[in-house]
Coordinates of C-alpha atoms in Angstrom, one line a residue:
Chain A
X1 CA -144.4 -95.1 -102.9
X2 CA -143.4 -91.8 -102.7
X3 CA -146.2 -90.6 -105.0
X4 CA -148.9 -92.6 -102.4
X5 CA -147.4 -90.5 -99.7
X6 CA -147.3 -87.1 -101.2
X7 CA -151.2 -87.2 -101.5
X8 CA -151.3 -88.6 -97.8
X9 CA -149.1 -85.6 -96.9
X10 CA -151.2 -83.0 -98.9
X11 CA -154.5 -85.1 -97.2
X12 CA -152.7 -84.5 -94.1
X13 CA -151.5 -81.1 -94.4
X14 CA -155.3 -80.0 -95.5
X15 CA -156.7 -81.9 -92.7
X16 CA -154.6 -80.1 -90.3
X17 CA -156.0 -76.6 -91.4
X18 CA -159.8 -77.9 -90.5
X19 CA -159.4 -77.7 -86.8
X20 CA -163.2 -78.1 -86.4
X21 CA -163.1 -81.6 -87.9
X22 CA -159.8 -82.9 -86.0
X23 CA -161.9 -81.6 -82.6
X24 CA -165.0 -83.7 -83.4
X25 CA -162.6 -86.9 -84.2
X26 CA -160.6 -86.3 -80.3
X27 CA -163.8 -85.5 -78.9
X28 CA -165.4 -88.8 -79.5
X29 CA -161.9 -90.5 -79.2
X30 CA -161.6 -88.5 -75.7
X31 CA -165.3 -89.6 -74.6
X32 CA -164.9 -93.2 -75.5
X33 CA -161.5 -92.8 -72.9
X34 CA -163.6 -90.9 -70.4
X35 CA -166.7 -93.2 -70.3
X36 CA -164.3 -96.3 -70.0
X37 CA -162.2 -95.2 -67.6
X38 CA -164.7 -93.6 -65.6
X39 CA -167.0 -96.7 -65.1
X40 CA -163.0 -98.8 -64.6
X41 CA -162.5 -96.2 -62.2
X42 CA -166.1 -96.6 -60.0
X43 CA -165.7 -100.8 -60.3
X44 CA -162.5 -99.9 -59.0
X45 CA -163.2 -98.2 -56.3
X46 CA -166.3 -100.9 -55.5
X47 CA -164.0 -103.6 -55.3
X48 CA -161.9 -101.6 -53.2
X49 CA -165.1 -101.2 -50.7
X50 CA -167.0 -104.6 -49.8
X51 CA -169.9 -102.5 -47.9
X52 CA -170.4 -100.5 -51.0
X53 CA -169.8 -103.2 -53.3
X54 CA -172.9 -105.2 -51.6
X55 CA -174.8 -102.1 -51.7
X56 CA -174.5 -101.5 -55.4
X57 CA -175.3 -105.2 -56.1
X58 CA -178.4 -104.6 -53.5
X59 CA -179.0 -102.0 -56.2
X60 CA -179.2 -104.1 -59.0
X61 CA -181.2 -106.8 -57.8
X62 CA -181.9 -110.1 -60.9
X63 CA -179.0 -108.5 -63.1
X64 CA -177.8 -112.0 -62.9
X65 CA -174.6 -111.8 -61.5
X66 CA -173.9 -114.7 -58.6
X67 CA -173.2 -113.0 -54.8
X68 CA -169.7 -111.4 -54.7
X69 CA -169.3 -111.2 -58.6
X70 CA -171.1 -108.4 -60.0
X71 CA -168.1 -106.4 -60.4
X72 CA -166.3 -109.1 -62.2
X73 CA -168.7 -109.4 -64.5
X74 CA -169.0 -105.5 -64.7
X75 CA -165.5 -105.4 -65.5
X76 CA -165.9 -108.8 -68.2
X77 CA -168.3 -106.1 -69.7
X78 CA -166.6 -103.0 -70.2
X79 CA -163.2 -103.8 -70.9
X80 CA -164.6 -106.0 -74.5
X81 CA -166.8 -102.7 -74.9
X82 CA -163.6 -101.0 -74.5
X83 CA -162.1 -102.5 -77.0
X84 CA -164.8 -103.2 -79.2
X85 CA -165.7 -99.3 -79.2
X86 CA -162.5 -97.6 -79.9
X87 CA -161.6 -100.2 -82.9
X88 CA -164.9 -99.6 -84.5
X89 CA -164.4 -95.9 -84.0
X90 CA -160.9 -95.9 -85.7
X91 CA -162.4 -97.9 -88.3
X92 CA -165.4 -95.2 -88.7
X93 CA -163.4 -92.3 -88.9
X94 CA -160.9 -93.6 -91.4
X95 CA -163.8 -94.8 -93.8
X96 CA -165.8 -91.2 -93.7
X97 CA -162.8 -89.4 -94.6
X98 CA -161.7 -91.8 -97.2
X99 CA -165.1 -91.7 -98.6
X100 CA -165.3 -88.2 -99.3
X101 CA -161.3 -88.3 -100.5
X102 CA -162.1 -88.5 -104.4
X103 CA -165.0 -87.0 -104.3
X104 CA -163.5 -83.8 -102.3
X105 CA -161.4 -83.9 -105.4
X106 CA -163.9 -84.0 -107.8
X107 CA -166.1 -80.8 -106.5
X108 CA -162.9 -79.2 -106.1
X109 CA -162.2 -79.5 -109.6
X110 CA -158.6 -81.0 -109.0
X111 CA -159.5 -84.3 -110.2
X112 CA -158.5 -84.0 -113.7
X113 CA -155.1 -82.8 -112.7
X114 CA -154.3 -85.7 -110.5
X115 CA -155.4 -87.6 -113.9
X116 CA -153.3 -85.7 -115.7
X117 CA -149.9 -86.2 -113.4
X118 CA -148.4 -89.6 -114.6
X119 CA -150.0 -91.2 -111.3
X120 CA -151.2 -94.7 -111.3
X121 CA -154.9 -95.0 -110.0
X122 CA -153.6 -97.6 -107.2
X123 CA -151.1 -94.9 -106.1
X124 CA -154.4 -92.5 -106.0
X125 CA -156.6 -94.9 -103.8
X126 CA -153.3 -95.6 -101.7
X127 CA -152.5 -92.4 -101.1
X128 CA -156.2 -91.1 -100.1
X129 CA -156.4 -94.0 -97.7
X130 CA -152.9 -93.3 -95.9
X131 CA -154.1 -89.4 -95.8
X132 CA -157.7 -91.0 -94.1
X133 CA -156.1 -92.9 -91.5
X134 CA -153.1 -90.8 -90.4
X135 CA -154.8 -88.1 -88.2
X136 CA -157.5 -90.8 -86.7
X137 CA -154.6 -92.6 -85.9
X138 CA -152.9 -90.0 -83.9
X139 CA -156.1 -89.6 -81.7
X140 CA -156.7 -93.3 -81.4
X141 CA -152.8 -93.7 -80.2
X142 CA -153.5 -90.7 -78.0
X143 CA -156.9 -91.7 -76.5
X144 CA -158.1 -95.2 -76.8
X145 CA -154.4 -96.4 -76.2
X146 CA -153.9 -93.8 -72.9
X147 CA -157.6 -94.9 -71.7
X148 CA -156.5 -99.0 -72.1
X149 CA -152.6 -98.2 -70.5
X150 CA -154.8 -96.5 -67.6
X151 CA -157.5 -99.4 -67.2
X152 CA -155.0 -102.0 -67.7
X153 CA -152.7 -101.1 -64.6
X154 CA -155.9 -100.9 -62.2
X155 CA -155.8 -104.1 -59.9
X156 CA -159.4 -104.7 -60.7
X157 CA -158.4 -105.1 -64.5
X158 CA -155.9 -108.3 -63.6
X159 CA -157.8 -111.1 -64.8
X160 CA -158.4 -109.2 -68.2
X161 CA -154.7 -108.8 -69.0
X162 CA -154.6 -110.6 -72.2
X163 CA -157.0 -108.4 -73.5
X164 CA -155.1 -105.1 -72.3
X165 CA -151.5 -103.5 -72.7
X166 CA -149.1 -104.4 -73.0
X167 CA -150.2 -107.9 -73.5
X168 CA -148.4 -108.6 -76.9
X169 CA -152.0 -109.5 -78.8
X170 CA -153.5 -106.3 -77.8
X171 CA -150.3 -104.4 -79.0
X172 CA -150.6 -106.3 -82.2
X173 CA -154.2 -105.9 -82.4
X174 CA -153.7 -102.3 -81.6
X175 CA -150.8 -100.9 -83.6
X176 CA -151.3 -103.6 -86.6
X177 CA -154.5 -104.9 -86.6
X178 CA -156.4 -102.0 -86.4
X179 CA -154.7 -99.8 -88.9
X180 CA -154.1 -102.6 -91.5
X181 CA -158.5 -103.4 -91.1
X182 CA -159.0 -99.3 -91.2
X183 CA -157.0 -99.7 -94.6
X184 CA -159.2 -102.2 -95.8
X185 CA -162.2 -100.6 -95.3
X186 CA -160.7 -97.4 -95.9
X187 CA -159.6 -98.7 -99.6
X188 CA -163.7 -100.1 -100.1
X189 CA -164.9 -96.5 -99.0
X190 CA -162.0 -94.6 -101.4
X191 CA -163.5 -96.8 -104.0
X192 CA -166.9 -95.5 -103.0
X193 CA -165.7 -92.4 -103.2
X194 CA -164.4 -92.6 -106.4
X195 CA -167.6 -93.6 -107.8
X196 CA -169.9 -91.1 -106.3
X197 CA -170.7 -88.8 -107.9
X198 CA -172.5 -85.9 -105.0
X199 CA -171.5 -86.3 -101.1
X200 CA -175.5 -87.7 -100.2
X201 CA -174.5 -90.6 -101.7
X202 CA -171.1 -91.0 -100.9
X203 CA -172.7 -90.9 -97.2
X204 CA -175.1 -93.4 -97.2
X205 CA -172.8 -95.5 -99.0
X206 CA -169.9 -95.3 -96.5
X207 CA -172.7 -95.3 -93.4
X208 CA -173.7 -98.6 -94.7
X209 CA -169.6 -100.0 -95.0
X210 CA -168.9 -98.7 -91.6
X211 CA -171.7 -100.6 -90.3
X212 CA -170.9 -103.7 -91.6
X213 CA -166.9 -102.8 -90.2
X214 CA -168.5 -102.6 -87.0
X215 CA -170.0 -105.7 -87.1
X216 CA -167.3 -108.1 -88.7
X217 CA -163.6 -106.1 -88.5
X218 CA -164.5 -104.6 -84.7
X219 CA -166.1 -107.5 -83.4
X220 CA -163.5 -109.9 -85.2
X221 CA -160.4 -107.5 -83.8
X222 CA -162.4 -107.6 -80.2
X223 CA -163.5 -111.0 -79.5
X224 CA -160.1 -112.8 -81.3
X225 CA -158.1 -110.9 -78.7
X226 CA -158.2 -113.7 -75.8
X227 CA -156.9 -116.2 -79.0
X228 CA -153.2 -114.8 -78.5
X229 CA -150.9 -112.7 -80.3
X230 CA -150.0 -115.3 -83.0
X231 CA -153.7 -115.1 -83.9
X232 CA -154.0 -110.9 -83.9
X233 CA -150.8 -110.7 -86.2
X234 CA -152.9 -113.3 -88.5
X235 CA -155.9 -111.0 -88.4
X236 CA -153.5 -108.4 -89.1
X237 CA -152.1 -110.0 -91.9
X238 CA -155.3 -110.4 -93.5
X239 CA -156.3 -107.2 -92.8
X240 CA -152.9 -105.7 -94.6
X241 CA -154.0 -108.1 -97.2
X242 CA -157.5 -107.2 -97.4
X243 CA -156.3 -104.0 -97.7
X244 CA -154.0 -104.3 -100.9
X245 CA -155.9 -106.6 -102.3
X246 CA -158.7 -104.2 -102.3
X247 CA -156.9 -101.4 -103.2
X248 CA -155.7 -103.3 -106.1
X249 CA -159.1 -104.4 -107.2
X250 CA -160.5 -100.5 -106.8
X251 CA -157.9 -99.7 -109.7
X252 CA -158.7 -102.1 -111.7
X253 CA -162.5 -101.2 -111.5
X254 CA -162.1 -97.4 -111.6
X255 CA -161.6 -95.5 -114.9
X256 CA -159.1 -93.2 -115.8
X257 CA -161.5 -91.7 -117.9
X258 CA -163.0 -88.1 -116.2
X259 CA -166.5 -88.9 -117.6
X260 CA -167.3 -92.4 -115.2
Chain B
X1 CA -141.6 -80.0 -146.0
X2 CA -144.4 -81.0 -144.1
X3 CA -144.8 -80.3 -140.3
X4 CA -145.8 -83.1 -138.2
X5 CA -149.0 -81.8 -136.2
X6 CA -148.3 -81.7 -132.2
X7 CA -151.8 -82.7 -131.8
X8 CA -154.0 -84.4 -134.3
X9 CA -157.8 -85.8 -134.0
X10 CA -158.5 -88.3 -136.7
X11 CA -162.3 -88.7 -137.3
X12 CA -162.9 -88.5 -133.3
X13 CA -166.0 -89.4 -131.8
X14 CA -167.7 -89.3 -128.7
X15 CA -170.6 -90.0 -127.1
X16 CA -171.8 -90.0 -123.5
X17 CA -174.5 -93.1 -123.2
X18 CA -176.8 -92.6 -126.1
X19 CA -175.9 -89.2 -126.7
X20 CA -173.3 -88.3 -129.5
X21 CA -171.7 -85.1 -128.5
X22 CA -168.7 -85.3 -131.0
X23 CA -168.2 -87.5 -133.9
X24 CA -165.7 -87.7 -136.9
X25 CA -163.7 -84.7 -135.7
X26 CA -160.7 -84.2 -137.9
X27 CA -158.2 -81.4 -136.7
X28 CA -154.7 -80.5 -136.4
X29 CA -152.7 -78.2 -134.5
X30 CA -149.2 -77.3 -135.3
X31 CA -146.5 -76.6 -132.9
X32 CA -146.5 -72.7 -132.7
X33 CA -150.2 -72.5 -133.3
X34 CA -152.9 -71.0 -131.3
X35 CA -156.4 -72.1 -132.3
X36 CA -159.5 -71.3 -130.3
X37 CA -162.3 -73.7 -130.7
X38 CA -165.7 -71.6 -130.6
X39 CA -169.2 -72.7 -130.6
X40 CA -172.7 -73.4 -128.8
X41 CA -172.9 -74.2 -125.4
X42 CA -173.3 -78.1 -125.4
X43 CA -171.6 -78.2 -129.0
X44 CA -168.8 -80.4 -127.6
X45 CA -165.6 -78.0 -127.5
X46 CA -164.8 -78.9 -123.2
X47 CA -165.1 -82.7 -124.8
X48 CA -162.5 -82.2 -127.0
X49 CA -160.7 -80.4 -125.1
X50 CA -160.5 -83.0 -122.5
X51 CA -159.9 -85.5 -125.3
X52 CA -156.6 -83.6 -126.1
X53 CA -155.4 -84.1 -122.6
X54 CA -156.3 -87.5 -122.6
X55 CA -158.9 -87.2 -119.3
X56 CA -161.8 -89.3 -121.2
X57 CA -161.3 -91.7 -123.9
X58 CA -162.7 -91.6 -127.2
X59 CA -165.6 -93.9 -129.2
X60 CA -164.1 -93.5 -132.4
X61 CA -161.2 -92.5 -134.2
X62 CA -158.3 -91.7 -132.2
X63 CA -155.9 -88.5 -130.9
X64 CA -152.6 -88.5 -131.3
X65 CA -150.7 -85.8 -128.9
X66 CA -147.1 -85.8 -129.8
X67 CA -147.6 -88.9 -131.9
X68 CA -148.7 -90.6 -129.4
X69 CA -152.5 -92.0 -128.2
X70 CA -154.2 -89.3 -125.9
X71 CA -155.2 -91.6 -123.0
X72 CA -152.1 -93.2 -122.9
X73 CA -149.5 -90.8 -123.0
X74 CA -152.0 -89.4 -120.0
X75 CA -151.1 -92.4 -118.0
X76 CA -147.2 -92.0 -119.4
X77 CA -146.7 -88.4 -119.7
X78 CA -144.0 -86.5 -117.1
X79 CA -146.2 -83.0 -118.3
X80 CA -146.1 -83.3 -122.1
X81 CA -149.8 -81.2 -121.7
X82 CA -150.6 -78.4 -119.6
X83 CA -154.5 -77.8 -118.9
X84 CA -156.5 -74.7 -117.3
X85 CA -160.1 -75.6 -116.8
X86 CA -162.7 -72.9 -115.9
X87 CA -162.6 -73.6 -112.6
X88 CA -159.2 -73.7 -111.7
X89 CA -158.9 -76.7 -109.5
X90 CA -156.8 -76.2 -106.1
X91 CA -157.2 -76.8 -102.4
X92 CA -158.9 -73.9 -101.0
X93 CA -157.1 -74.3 -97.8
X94 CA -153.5 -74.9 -99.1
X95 CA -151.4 -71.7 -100.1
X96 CA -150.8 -71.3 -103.8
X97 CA -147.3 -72.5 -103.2
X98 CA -148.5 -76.1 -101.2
X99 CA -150.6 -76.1 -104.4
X100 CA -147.7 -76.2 -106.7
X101 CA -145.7 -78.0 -104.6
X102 CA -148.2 -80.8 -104.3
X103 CA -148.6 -80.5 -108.4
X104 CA -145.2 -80.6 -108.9
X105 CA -144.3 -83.2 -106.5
X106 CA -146.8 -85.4 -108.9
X107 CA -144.5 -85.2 -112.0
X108 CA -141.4 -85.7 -109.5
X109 CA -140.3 -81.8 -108.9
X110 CA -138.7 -81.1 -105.1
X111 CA -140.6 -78.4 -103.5
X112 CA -137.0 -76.8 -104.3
X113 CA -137.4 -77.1 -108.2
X114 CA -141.1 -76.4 -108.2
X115 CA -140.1 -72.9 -106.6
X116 CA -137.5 -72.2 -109.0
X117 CA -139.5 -72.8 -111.8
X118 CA -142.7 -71.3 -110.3
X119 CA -141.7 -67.9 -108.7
X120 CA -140.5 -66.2 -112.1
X121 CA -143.8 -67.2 -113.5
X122 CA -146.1 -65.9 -110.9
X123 CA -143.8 -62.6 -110.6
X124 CA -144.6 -62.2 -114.3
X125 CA -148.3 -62.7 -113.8
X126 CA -148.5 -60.8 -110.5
X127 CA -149.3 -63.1 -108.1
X128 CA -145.3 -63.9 -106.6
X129 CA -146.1 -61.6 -103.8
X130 CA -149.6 -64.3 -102.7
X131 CA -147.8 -67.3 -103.5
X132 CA -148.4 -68.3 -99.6
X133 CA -151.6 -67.3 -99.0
X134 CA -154.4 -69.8 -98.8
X135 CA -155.6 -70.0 -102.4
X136 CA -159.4 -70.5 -101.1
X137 CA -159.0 -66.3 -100.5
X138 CA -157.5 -66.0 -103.9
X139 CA -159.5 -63.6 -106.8
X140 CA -161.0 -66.0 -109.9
X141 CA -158.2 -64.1 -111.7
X142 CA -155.5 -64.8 -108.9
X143 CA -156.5 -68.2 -109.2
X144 CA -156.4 -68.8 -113.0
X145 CA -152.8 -67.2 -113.3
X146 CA -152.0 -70.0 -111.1
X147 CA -153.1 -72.5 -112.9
X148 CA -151.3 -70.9 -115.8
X149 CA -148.2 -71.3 -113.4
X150 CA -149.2 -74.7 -113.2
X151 CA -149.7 -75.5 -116.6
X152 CA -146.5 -74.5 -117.4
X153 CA -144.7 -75.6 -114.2
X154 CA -143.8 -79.0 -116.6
X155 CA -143.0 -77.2 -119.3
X156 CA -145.4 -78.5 -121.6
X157 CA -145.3 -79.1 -125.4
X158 CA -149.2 -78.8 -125.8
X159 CA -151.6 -75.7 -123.7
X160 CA -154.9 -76.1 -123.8
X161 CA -157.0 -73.7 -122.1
X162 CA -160.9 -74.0 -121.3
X163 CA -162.8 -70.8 -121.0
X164 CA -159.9 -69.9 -119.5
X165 CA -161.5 -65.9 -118.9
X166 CA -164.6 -66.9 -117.5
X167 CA -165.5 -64.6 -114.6
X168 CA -162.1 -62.7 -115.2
X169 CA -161.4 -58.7 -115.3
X170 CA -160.5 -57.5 -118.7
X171 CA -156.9 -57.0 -117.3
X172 CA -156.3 -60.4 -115.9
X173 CA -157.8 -61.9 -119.0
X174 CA -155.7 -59.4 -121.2
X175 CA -152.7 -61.3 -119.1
X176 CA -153.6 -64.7 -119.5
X177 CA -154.1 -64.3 -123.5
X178 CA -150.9 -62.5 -123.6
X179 CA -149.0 -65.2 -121.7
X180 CA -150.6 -67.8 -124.1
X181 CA -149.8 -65.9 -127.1
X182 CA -146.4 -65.8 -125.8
X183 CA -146.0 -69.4 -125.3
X184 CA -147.6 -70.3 -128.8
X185 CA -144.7 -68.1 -130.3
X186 CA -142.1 -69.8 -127.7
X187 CA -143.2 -73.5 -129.9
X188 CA -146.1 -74.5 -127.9
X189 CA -149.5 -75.8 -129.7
X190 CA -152.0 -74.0 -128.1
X191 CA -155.8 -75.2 -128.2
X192 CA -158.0 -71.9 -126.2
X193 CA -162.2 -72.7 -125.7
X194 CA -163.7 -69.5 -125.5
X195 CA -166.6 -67.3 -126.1
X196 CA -164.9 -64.2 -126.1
X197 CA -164.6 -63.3 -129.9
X198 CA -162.8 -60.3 -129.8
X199 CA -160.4 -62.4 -128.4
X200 CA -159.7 -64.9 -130.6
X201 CA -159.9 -62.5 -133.4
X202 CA -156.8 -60.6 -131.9
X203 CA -154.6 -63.3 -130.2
X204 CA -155.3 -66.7 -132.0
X205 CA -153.9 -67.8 -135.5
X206 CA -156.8 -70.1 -136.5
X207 CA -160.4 -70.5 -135.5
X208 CA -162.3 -74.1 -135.8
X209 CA -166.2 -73.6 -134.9
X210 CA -167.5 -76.8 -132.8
X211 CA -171.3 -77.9 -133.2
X212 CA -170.9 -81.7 -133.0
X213 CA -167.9 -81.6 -135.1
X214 CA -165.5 -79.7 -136.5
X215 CA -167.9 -78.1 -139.0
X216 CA -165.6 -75.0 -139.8
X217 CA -161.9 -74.1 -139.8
X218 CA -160.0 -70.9 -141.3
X219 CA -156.8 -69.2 -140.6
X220 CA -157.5 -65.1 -138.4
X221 CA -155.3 -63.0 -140.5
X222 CA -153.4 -60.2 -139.1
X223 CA -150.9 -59.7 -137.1
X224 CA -151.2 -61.6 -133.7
X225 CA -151.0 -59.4 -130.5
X226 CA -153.0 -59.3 -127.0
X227 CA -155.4 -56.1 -127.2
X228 CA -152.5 -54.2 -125.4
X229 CA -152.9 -51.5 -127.8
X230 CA -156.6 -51.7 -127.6
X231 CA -157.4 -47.8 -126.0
X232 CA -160.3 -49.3 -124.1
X233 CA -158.1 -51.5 -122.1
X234 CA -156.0 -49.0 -121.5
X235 CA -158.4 -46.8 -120.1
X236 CA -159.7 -49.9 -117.6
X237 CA -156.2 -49.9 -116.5
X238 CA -155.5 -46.3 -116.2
X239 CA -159.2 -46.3 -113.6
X240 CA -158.7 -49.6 -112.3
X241 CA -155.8 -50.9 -109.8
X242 CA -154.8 -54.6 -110.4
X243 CA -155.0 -56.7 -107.2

């Protein structure tokens, strides 16, 4: 354990001295919780305002919504996009970093020194995905989960609860679920890493895992939030043991020796 | 009496796919002992060299280090081997201390132990004094005397050193041959790739030429010193400041 978090520290610590990357991750964590909480805060104020509410529904003439409900439905829509958005962004940002983890160490040369140090290869993976969640975490706690306390105390968010803090499946979903399914994909894309041998196609490989998070681990984390919390701390169970089971797999397949 | 060979390759072969870069190497190295492997490019000395330290596995035969198997005392070793690669290996944006710290950490060293060890080393090579500067604005030289540092951070029974001069001033390459002298006479087997003949002429007690195997071995007479005495070093270091 302690070795798994000394290279998650080190990932940490080096991450922290590449300010450029950490602003691109809270910029897209910060627009996600502007864009949310901007269109929460103009169905808000519409539902607050009958004459303008009519008005914008005058606007939008055949979107489908019966009289008197188009802001209900507005706010069915973007409070599941809500969700849906910043878990597959967590998810995203986890898996590029852990997909260039090994690799980073590779074209820096200090691969065959973490080969050398009496470190197992699942204490390796481990540690690299720790390190590649950690500061996404921090952004995701600071953003997604300040934009969701923000929309779910707005009157207009009320029917949604369930699916919003502090409802106990959404804490779950959001403090266990979502880390232990960033772990799991995280592990797949360290694995990637691992066996890549030039960042091109360490890329394309990780592009092509984080789409498929997107559309299984985000949707799955998203639409299984109505179900309860006993449900979201089963999906986060499975993601933990996604996760380790992965992790264990990747150590099995990857070689010790320098040459594969 | 016969002295049990720190590390010994008993008809060692490698190949990568269909390509045989090594095969039935047989070679010893005695504790004490500095031998330079020297050859072609391509002729497999970095191979064997990373067969020693156990970082790929062989085809055939096998490599004992310490009497042990290579690979595996790789996976068991708390820093029996000590390795400096031609490119030295850190994170650029870590100081050289984090560096050490994190390397140390690896074998179980507190950032405490690792400094205790570490700081009379680099004050000996020079670098104590950039020890928490960003290693990414380190010199090649700056950077190899701390991987020296970390070589021998773990104490290690075996040194082996890969083109360990490459790119290096005569005076920071003088120091690093110097150090690995010193450590050869201190017990240490010492295994040095390099191209720099003059070199291994002066520092190294035995010379093994690599072209596929070990196709020629013989003892350097003379008395083993680092070209301290050598008048054109001097006058490089009489013109030209060390960093």
């Amino acid at each position: 354990m302690s070795r798994i978090l000394l290279i998650a520290r080190r990932e940490w610590l080096e991450q922290r001295r590449q300010p450029a990357m950490l602003g691109v991750i809270a910029f897209l964590d910060a627009v996600i919780a502007g864009l949310a909480l901007s269109a929460m805060v103009v169905l808000m104020l519409l539902d607050r305002d009958p004459v303008a509410a009519q008005q914008f529904q005058d606007a939008l003439p055949g979107f489908g919504a019966e009289p008197g409900q188009l802001i209900g439905e507005l706010v069915s829509t973007v409070i599941p996009l809500t969700n849906w958005l910043i878990f597959t962004q967590f998810l995203g940002m986890s898996a590029v970093l852990a997909g260039h983890s090994v690799l980073h160490d590779r074209q820096e040369n200090t691969l065959p020194f973490l080969l050398l140090a009496p470190l197992r290869r699942f204490e390796l993976l481990a540690g690299k995905v720790v390190g590649s969640i950690g500061m996404p975490f921090v952004f995701y706690v600071i953003f997604s989960g300040g934009a969701c306390a923000l929309i779910a105390a707005m009157p207009v968010a009320a029917p949604h609860a369930a699916t919003l803090p502090p409802s106990p499946a959404w804490m779950v979903a959001f403090f266990l679920g979502g880390p232990a399914w960033a772990g799991a994909i995280g592990a797949v894309c360290a694995i990637v890493s691992t066996m890549s041998r030039d960042v091109r196609t360490a890329q394309q490989a990780v592009w092509l895992v984080v789409l498929f998070a997107q559309f299984s681990c985000g949707l799955m984390l998203t639409a299984l939030l109505p179900s309860g919390v006993l449900v979201q701390i089963g999906v986060a169970l499975a993601g933990l043991g996604t996760a380790a089971l992965t992790l264990w797999l990747g150590s099995q397949v990857i070689s010790r020796d320098l040459s594969r | 009496m016969p002295v049990s060979a720190l590390i010994s390759a008993q008809a060692l072969g490698r190949s990568f796919g269909k390509r045989q870069v090594l095969q039935d190497v047989n070679l010893d190295v005695q504790a004490g002992e500095l031998v330079a492997l020297i050859g072609p490019n391509g002729g497999g000395k970095s191979t064997l060299l990373l067969l020693m330290a156990g970082l790929i596995a062989p085809t055939a035969g096998k490599l004992l280090v310490d009497g042990r198997d290579a690979e595996q005392l790789a996976l068991e070793t708390t820093g029996t081997v000590g390795l400096i690669t031609a490119r030295p290996g850190f994170y650029p944006l870590l100081s050289g201390a984090e560096n050490l710290a994190f390397f140390g950490g690896l074998y179980g060293l507190s950032a405490a132990e690792v400094t205790a060890k570490a700081a009379p080393l680099a004050e000996e090579l020079g670098i104590g004094g950039s020890l928490d500067v960003a290693v990414g604005s380190y010199s090649s030289g700056m950077q190899q005397k701390l991987a020296l540092v970390r070589a021998l951070l773990m104490s290690p029974k075996v040194l082996l050193l890969d083109e360990p001069t490459a790119n290096l001033d005569p005076v920071s390459a003088d120091a690093l041959y110097r150090t690995a002298r010193d450590r050869a006479n201190s017990g240490l087997a010492v295994v040095v790739v390099s191209h720099d003949l003059h070199a291994v002429e002066q520092v190294c007690d035995r010379v093994a030429v690599v072209q596929g195997t070990v196709v020629h071995s013989q003892a350097l007479p003379g008395e083993k010193v680092v070209p301290e005495a050598s008048g054109l070093l001097a006058l490089y270091q009489q013109h030209v400041s060390e960093e």
